[in-house]
mmCIF file of C-alpha atoms in Angstrom:
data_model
loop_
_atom_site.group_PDB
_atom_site.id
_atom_site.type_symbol
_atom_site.label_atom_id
_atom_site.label_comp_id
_atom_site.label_asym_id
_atom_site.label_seq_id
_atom_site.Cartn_x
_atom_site.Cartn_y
_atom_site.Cartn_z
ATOM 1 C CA UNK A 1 -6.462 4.755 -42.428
ATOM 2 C CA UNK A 2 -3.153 5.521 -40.608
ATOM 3 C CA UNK A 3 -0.805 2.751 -39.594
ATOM 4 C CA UNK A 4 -1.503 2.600 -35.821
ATOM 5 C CA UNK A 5 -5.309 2.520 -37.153
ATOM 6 C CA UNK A 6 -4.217 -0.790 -39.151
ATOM 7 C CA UNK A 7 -2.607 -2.175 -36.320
ATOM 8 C CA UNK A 8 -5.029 -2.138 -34.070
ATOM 9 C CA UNK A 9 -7.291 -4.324 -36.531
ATOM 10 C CA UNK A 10 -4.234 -6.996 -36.178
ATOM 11 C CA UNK A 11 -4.657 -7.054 -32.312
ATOM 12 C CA UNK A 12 -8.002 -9.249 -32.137
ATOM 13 C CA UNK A 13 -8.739 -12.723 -30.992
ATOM 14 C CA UNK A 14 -9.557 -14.461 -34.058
ATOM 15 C CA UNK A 15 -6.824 -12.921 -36.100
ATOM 16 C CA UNK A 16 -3.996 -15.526 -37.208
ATOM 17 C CA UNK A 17 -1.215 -16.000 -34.622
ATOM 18 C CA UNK A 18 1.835 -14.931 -36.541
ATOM 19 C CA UNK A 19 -0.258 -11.575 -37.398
ATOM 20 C CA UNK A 20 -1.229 -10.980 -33.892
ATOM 21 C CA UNK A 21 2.310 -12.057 -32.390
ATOM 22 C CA UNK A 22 3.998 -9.410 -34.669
ATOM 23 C CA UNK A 23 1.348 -6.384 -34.751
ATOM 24 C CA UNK A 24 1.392 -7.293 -31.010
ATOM 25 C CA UNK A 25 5.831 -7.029 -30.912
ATOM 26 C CA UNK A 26 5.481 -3.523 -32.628
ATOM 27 C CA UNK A 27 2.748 -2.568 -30.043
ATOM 28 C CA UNK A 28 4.789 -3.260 -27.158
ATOM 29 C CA UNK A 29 8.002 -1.124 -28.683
ATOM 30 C CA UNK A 30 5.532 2.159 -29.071
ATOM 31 C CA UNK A 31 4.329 1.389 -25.260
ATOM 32 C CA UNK A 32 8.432 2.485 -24.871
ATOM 33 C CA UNK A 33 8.880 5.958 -25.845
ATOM 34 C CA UNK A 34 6.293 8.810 -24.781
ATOM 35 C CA UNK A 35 5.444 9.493 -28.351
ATOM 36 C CA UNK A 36 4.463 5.913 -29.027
ATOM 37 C CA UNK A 37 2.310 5.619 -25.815
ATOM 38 C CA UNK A 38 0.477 8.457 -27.329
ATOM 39 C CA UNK A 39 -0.261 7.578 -30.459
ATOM 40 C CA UNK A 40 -1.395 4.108 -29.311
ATOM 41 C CA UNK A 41 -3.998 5.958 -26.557
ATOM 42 C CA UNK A 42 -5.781 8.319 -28.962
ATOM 43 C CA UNK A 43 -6.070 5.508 -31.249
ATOM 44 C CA UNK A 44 -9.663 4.254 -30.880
ATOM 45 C CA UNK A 45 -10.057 -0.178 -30.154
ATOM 46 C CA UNK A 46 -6.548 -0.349 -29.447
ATOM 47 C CA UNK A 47 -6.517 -0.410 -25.352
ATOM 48 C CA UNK A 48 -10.075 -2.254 -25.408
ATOM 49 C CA UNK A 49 -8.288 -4.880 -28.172
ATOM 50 C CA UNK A 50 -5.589 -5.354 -25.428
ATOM 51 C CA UNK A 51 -7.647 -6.006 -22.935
ATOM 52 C CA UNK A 52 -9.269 -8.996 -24.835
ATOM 53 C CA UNK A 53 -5.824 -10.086 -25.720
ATOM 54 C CA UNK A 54 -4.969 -11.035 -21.833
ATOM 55 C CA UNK A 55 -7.531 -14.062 -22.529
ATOM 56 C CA UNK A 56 -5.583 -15.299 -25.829
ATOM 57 C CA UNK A 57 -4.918 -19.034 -25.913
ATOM 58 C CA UNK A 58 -1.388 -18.414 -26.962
ATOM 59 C CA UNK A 59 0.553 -17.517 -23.594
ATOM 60 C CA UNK A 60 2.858 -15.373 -24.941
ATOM 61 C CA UNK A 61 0.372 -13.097 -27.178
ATOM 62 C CA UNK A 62 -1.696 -12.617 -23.410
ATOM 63 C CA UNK A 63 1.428 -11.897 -21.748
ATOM 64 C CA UNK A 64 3.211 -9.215 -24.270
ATOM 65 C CA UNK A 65 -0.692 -7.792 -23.855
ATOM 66 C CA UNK A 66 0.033 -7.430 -20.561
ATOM 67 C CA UNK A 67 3.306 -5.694 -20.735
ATOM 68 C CA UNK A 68 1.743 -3.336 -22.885
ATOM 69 C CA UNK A 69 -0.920 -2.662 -20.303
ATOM 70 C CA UNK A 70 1.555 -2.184 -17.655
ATOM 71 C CA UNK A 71 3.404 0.397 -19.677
ATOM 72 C CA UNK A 72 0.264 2.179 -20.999
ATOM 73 C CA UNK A 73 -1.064 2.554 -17.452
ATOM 74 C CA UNK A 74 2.962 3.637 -15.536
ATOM 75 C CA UNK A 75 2.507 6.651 -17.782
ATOM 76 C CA UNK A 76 0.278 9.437 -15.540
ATOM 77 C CA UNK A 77 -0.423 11.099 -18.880
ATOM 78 C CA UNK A 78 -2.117 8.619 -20.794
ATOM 79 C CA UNK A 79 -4.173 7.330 -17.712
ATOM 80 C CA UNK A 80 -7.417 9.414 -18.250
ATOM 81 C CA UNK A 81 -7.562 7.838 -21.585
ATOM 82 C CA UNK A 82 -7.315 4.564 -20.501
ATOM 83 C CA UNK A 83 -9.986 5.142 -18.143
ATOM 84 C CA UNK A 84 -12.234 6.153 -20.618
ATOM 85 C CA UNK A 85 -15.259 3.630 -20.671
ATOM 86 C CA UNK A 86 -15.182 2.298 -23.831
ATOM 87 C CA UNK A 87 -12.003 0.697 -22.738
ATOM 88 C CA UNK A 88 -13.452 -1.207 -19.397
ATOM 89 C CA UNK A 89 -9.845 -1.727 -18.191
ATOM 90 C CA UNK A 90 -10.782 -1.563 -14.634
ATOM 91 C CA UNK A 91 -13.332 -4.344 -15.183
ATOM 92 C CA UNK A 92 -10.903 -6.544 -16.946
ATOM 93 C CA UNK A 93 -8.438 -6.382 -14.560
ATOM 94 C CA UNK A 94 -10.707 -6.762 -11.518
ATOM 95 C CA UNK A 95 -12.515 -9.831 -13.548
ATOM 96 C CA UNK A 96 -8.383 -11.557 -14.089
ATOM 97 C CA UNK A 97 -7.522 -11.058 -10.380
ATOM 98 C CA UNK A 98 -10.844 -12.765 -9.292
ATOM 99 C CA UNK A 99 -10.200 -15.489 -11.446
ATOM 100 C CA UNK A 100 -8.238 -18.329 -9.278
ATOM 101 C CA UNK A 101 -7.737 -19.999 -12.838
ATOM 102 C CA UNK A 102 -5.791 -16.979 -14.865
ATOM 103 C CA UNK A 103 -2.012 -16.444 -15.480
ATOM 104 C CA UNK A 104 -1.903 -13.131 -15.424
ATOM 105 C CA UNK A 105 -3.531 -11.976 -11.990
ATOM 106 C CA UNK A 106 -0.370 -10.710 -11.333
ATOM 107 C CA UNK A 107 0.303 -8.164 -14.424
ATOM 108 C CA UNK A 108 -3.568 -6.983 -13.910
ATOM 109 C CA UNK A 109 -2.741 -6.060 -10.214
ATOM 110 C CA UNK A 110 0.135 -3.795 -11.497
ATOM 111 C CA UNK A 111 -1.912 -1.999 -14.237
ATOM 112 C CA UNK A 112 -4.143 -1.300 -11.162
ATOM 113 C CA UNK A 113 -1.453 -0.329 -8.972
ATOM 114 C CA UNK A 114 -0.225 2.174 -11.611
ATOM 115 C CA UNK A 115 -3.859 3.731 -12.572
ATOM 116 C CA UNK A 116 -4.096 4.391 -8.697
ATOM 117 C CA UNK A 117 -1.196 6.208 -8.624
ATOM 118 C CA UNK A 118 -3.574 9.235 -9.485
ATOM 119 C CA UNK A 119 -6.493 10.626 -7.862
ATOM 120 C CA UNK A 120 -8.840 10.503 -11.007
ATOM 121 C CA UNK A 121 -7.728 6.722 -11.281
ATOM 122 C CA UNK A 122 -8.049 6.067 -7.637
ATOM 123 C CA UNK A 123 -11.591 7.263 -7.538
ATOM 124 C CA UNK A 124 -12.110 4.997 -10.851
ATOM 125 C CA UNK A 125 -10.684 1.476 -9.110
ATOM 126 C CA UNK A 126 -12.590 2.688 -6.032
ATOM 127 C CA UNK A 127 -16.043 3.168 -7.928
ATOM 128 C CA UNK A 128 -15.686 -0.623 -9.549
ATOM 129 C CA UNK A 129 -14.236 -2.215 -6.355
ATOM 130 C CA UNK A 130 -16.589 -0.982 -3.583
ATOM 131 C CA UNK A 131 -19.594 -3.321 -3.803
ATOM 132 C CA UNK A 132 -17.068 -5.637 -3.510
ATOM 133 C CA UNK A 133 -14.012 -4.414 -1.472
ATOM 134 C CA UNK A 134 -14.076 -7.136 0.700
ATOM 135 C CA UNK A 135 -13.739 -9.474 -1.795
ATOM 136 C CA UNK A 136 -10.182 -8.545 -2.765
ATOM 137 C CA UNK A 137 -9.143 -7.868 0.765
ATOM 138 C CA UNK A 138 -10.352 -11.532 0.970
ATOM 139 C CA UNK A 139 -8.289 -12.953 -2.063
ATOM 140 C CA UNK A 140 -5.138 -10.090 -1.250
ATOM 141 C CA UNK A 141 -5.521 -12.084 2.190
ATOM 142 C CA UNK A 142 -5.731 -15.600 0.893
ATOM 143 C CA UNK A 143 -1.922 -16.308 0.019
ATOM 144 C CA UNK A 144 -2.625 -19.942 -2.826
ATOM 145 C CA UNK A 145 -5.805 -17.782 -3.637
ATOM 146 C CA UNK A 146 -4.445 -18.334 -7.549
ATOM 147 C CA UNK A 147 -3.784 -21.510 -8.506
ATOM 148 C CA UNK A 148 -1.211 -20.543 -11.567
ATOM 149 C CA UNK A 149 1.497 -19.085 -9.088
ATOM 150 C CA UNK A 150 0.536 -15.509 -9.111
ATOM 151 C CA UNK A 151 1.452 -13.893 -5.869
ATOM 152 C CA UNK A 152 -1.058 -11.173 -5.877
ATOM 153 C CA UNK A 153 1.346 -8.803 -4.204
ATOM 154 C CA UNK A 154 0.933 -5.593 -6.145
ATOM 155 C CA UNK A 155 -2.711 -6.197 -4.836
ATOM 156 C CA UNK A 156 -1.456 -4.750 -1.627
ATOM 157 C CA UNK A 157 -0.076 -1.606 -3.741
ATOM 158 C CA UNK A 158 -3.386 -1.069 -5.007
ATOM 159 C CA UNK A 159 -5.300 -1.172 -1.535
ATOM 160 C CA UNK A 160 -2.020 1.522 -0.171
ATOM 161 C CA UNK A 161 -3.166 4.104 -3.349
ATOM 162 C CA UNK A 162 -7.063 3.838 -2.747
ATOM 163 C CA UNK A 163 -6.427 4.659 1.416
ATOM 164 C CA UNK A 164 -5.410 8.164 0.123
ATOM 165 C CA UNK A 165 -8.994 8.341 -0.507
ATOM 166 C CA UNK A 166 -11.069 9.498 2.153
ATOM 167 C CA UNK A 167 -13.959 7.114 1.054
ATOM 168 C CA UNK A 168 -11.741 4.369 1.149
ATOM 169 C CA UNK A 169 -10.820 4.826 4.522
ATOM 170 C CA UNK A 170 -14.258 5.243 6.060
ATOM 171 C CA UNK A 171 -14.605 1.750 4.145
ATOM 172 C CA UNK A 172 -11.650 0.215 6.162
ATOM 173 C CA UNK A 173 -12.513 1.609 9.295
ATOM 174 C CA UNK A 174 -16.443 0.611 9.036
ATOM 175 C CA UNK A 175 -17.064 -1.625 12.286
ATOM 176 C CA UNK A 176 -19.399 -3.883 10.449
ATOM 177 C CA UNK A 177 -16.355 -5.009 8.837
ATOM 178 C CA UNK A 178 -12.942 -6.827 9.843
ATOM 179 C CA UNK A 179 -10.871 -4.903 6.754
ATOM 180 C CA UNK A 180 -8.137 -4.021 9.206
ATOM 181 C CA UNK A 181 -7.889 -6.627 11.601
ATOM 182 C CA UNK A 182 -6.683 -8.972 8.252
ATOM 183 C CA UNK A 183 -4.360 -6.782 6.315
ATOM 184 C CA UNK A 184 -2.323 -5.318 9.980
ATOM 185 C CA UNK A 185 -0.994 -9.181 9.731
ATOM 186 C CA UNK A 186 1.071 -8.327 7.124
ATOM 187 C CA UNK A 187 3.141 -5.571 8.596
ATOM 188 C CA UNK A 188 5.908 -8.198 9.531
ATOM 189 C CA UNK A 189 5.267 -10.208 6.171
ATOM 190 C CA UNK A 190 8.977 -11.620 5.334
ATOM 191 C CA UNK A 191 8.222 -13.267 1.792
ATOM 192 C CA UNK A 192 7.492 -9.805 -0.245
ATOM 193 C CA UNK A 193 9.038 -6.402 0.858
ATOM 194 C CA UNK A 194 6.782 -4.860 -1.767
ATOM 195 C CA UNK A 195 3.311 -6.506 0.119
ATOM 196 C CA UNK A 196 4.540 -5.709 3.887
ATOM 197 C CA UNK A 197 5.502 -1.898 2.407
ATOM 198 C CA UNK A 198 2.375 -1.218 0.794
ATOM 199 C CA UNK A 199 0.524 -2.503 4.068
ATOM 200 C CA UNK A 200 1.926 -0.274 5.574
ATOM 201 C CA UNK A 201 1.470 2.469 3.436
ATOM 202 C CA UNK A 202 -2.523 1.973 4.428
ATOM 203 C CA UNK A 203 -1.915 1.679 7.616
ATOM 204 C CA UNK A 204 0.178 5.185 7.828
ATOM 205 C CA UNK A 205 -2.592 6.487 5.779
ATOM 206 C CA UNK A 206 -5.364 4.982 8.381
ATOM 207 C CA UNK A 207 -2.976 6.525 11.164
ATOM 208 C CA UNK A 208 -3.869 10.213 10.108
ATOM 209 C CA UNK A 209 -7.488 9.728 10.970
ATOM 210 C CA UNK A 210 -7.151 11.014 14.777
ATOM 211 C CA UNK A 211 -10.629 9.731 15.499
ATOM 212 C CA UNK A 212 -9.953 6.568 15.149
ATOM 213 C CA UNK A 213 -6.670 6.233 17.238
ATOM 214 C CA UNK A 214 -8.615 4.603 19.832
ATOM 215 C CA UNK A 215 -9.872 1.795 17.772
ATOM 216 C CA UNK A 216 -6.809 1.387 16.221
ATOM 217 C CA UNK A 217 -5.283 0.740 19.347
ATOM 218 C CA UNK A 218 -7.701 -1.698 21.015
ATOM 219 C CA UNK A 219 -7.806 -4.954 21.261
ATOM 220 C CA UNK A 220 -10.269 -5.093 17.930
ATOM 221 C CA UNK A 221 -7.177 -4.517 15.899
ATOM 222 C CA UNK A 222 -3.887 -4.114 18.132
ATOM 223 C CA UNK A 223 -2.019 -2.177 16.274
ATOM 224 C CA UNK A 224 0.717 -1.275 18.236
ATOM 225 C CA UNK A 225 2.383 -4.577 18.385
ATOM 226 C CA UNK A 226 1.977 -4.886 14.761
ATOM 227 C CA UNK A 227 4.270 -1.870 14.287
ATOM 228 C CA UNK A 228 6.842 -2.544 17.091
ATOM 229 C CA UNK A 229 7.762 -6.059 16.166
ATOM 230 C CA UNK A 230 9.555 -4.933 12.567
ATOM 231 C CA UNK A 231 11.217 -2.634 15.115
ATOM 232 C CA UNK A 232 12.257 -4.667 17.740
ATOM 233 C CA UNK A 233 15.563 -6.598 17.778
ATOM 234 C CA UNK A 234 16.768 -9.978 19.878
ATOM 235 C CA UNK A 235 17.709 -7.468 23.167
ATOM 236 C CA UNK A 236 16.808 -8.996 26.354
ATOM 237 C CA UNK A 237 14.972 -6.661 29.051
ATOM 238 C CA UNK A 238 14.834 -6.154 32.945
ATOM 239 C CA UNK A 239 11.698 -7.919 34.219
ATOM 240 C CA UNK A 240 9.838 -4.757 35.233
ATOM 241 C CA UNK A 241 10.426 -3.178 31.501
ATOM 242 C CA UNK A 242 9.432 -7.089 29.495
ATOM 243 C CA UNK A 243 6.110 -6.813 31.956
ATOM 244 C CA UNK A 244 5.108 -3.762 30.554
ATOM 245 C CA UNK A 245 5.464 -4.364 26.722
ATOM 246 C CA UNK A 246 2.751 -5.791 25.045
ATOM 247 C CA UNK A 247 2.355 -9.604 25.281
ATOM 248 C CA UNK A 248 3.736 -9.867 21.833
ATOM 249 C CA UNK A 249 7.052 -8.626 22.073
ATOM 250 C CA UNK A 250 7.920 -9.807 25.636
ATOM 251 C CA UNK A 251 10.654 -12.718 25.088
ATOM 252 C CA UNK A 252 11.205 -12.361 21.238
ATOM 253 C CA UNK A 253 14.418 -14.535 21.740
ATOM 254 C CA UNK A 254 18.158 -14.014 20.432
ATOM 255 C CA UNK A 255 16.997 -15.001 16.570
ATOM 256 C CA UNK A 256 14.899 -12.279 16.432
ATOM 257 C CA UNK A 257 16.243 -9.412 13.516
ATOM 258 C CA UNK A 258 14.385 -5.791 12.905
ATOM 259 C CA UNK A 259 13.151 -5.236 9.388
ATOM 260 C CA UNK A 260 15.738 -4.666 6.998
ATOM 261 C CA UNK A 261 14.485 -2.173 4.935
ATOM 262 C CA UNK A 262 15.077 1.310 6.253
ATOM 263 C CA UNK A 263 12.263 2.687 3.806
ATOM 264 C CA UNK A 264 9.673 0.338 5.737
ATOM 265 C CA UNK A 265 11.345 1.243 9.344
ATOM 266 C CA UNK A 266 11.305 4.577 8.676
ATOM 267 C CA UNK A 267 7.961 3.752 7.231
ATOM 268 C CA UNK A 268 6.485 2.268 10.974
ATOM 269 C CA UNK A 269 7.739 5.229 13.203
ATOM 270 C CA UNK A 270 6.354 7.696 10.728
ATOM 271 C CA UNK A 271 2.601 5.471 11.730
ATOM 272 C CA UNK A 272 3.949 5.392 15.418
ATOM 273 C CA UNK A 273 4.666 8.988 15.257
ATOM 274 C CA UNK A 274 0.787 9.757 13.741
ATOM 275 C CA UNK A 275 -0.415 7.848 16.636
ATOM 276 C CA UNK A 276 0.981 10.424 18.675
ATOM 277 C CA UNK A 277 -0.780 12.907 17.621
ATOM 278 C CA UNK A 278 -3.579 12.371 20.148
ATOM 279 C CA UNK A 279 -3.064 12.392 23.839
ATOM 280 C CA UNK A 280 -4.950 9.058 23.854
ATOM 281 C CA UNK A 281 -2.201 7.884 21.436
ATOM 282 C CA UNK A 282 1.110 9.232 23.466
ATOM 283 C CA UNK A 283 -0.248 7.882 27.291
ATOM 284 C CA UNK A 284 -1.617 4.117 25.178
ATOM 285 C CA UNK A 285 2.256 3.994 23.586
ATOM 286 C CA UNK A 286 3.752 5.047 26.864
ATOM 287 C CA UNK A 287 1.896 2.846 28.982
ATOM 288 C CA UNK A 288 2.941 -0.228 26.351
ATOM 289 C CA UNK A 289 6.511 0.995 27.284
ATOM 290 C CA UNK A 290 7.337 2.120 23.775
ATOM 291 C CA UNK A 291 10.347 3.559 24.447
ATOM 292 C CA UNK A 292 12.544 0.490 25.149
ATOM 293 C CA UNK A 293 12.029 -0.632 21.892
ATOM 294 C CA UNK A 294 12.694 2.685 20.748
ATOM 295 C CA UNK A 295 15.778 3.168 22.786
ATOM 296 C CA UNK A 296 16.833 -0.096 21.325
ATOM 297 C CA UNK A 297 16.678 0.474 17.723
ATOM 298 C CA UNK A 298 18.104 3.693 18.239
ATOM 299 C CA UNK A 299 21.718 2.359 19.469
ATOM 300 C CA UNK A 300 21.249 -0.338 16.235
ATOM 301 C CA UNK A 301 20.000 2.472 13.634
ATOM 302 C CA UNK A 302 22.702 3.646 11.536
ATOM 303 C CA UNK A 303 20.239 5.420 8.444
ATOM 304 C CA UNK A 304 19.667 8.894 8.632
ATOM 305 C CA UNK A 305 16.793 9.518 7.548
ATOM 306 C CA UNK A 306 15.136 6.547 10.008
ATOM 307 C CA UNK A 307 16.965 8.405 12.706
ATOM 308 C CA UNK A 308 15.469 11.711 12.209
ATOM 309 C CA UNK A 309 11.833 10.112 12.312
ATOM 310 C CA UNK A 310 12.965 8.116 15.236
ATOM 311 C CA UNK A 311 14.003 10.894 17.564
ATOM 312 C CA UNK A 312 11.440 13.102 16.923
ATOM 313 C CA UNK A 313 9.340 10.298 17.938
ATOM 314 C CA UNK A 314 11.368 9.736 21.104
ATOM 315 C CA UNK A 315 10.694 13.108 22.093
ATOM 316 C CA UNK A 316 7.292 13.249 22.035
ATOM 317 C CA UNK A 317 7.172 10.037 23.863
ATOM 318 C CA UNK A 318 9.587 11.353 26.980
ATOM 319 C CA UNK A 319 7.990 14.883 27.069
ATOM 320 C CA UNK A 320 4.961 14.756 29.925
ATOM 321 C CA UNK A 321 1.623 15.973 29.006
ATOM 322 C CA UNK A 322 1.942 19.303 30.522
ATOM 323 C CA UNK A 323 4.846 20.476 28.468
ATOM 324 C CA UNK A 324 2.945 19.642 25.542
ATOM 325 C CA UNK A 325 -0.381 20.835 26.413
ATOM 326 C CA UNK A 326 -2.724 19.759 23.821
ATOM 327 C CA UNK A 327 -4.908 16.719 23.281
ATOM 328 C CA UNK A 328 -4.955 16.669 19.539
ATOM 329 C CA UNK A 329 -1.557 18.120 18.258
ATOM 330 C CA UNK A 330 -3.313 18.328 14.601
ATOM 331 C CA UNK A 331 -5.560 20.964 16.113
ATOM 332 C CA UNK A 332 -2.658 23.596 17.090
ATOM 333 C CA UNK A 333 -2.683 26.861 14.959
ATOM 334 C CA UNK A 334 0.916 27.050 13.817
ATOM 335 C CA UNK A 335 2.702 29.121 11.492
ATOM 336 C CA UNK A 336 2.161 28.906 7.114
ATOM 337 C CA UNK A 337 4.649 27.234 6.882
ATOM 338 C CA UNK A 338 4.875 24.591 9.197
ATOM 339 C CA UNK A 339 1.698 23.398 8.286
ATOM 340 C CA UNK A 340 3.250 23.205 4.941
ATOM 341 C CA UNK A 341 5.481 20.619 5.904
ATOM 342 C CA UNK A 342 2.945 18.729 8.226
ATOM 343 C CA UNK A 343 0.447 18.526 4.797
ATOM 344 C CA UNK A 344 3.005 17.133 3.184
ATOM 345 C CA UNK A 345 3.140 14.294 5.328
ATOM 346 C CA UNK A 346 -0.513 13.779 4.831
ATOM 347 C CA UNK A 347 -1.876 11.258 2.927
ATOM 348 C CA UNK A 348 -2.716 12.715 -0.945
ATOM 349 C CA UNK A 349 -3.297 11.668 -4.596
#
């Protein structure tokens, strides 16, 4: 029997606590260095042992299980391994963040977030959550869902990775569901930059799907408002340009401050800019008068990056129709390696 083979019989529930607690300390050093992660993965009971330890009476012998976890599963390598069934590390985690009653919601959401990372654990999550998607939109949505303090933000992180699946989309965008209309409230979310960014993350990844512009833009889910406000600043406007802005951002008042993140800005006019990829999409953000909040954040911008997205985005917008000259701009046949680029844009795992 090798060492890590002995180990793993120290990390069970019934063993004594000072065992555990110290066959637990070495565990989480080895979850440190590549080598270490290894060894512990191709060692059989060890993950599975782990798993059961998140339920320990002892608070700190459930949390260093969890830390473990979270470096196990940040590690791309190791994942198919960890998804292996014997383990069921999807179902505990899924079973912890359902649980209003558990400490450690929040650790299981970031194992999640980090097995969805890839496509082959993205597929995984998706398989156990679908039945039940709505569910965790539902808890993700519910703010004092857990009643031990866990925020449940890294929930948001895992419903941003699953949207690069195609599946998961045609889930979000189902009609006999509301998945949407909840999570677009959280574009302008000011207690977690981490839930707000992920948010958006789906809803860039939701923006690619060209036949759905027109939903996304109607009064079902209102989108647009829900990515100009972040954008918009305390400037006041004429009458004639305030009466043509959605009803959201007319009068926003001298308090009101654009999102500080330039990740997240850049972020929104990346979505924006995927809206107008369809005429529908250019003449509905046009007609909203767009481009004064556009305009606006442009004199405020000073990133670089933000203002690169945010001029190309401007010039679509003040271009007319002719001198474009295509409904669906994702339908043009343009050189190699331009389409390169565009696909890199695209949502992928």
């Amino acid at each position: 029997m090798t060492e890590i083979q002995e180990l793993s019989q120290f990390l069970a529930l019934d063993m004594r606590l000072d065992v555990k607690a110290l066959a637990l300390q070495q565990t989480l050093g080895l979850t440190g260095t590549t080598d270490g992660r290894h060894l512990l993965i191709n060692t059989p009971c060890i993950v599975k042992n782990l798993c059961q330890l998140l339920n320990d009476g002892q608070n700190s012998v459930a949390k260093d299980a969890s830390l473990a976890l979270i470096n196990l599963s940040a590690d791309e390598e190791v994942i198919p391994a960890l998804l292996a069934e014997a383990t069921n590390i999807v179902e505990h985690m899924l079973k912890i963040i359902s649980n209003p009653e558990h400490n450690l919601a929040d650790p299981a959401c970031m194992v999640l977030s980090n097995l969805t990372r890839t496509k082959l654990g993205g597929e995984k999550v998706f398989q156990s959550m679908e039945e039940n998607l709505d569910k965790y939109i539902d808890i993700f949505c519910q703010e004092k869902y857990n009643k031990k303090g866990a925020r449940l933000h890294y929930l948001a992180s895992v419903l941003s990775n699953l949207s690069q699946l195609p599946a998961v989309r045609s889930y979000i965008f189902d009609p006999s569901r509301s998945c949407l209309q909840r999570l677009v409230s959280f574009t302008d979310y000011k207690d977690s930059i981490s839930r707000r960014g992920a948010i958006l993350g789906l809803i860039k990844n939701c923006c690619f799907e060209t036949d759905h512009h027109e939903f996304l833009l109607s009064e079902a889910v209102d989108l647009l408002p829900k990515l100009l406000i972040p954008l918009a600043g305390p400037e006041e406007f004429d009458e004639e340009d305030n009466d043509k802005l959605p009803i959201d951002l007319q009068y926003l008042g001298e308090e009101k401050t654009r999102e500080p993140d330039p990740d997240i800005r850049k972020m929104l006019l990346e979505a924006l800019t995927q809206l107008c990829a369809t005429k529908f999409g250019r003449e509905y953000l046009r007609s909203k008068n767009t481009y004064v909040i556009l305009r606006e954040l442009h004199k405020w911008e000073k990133n670089e990056n933000v203002l690169v997205v945010l001029e190309h985005l401007v010039n679509i917008l003040i271009r007319f129709e002719h001198e474009i000259g295509h409904d669906n701009l994702k339908e043009l046949e343009v050189p190699d390696e331009i389409t390169e680029k565009f696909n890199a844009l695209e949502p992928a795992l």
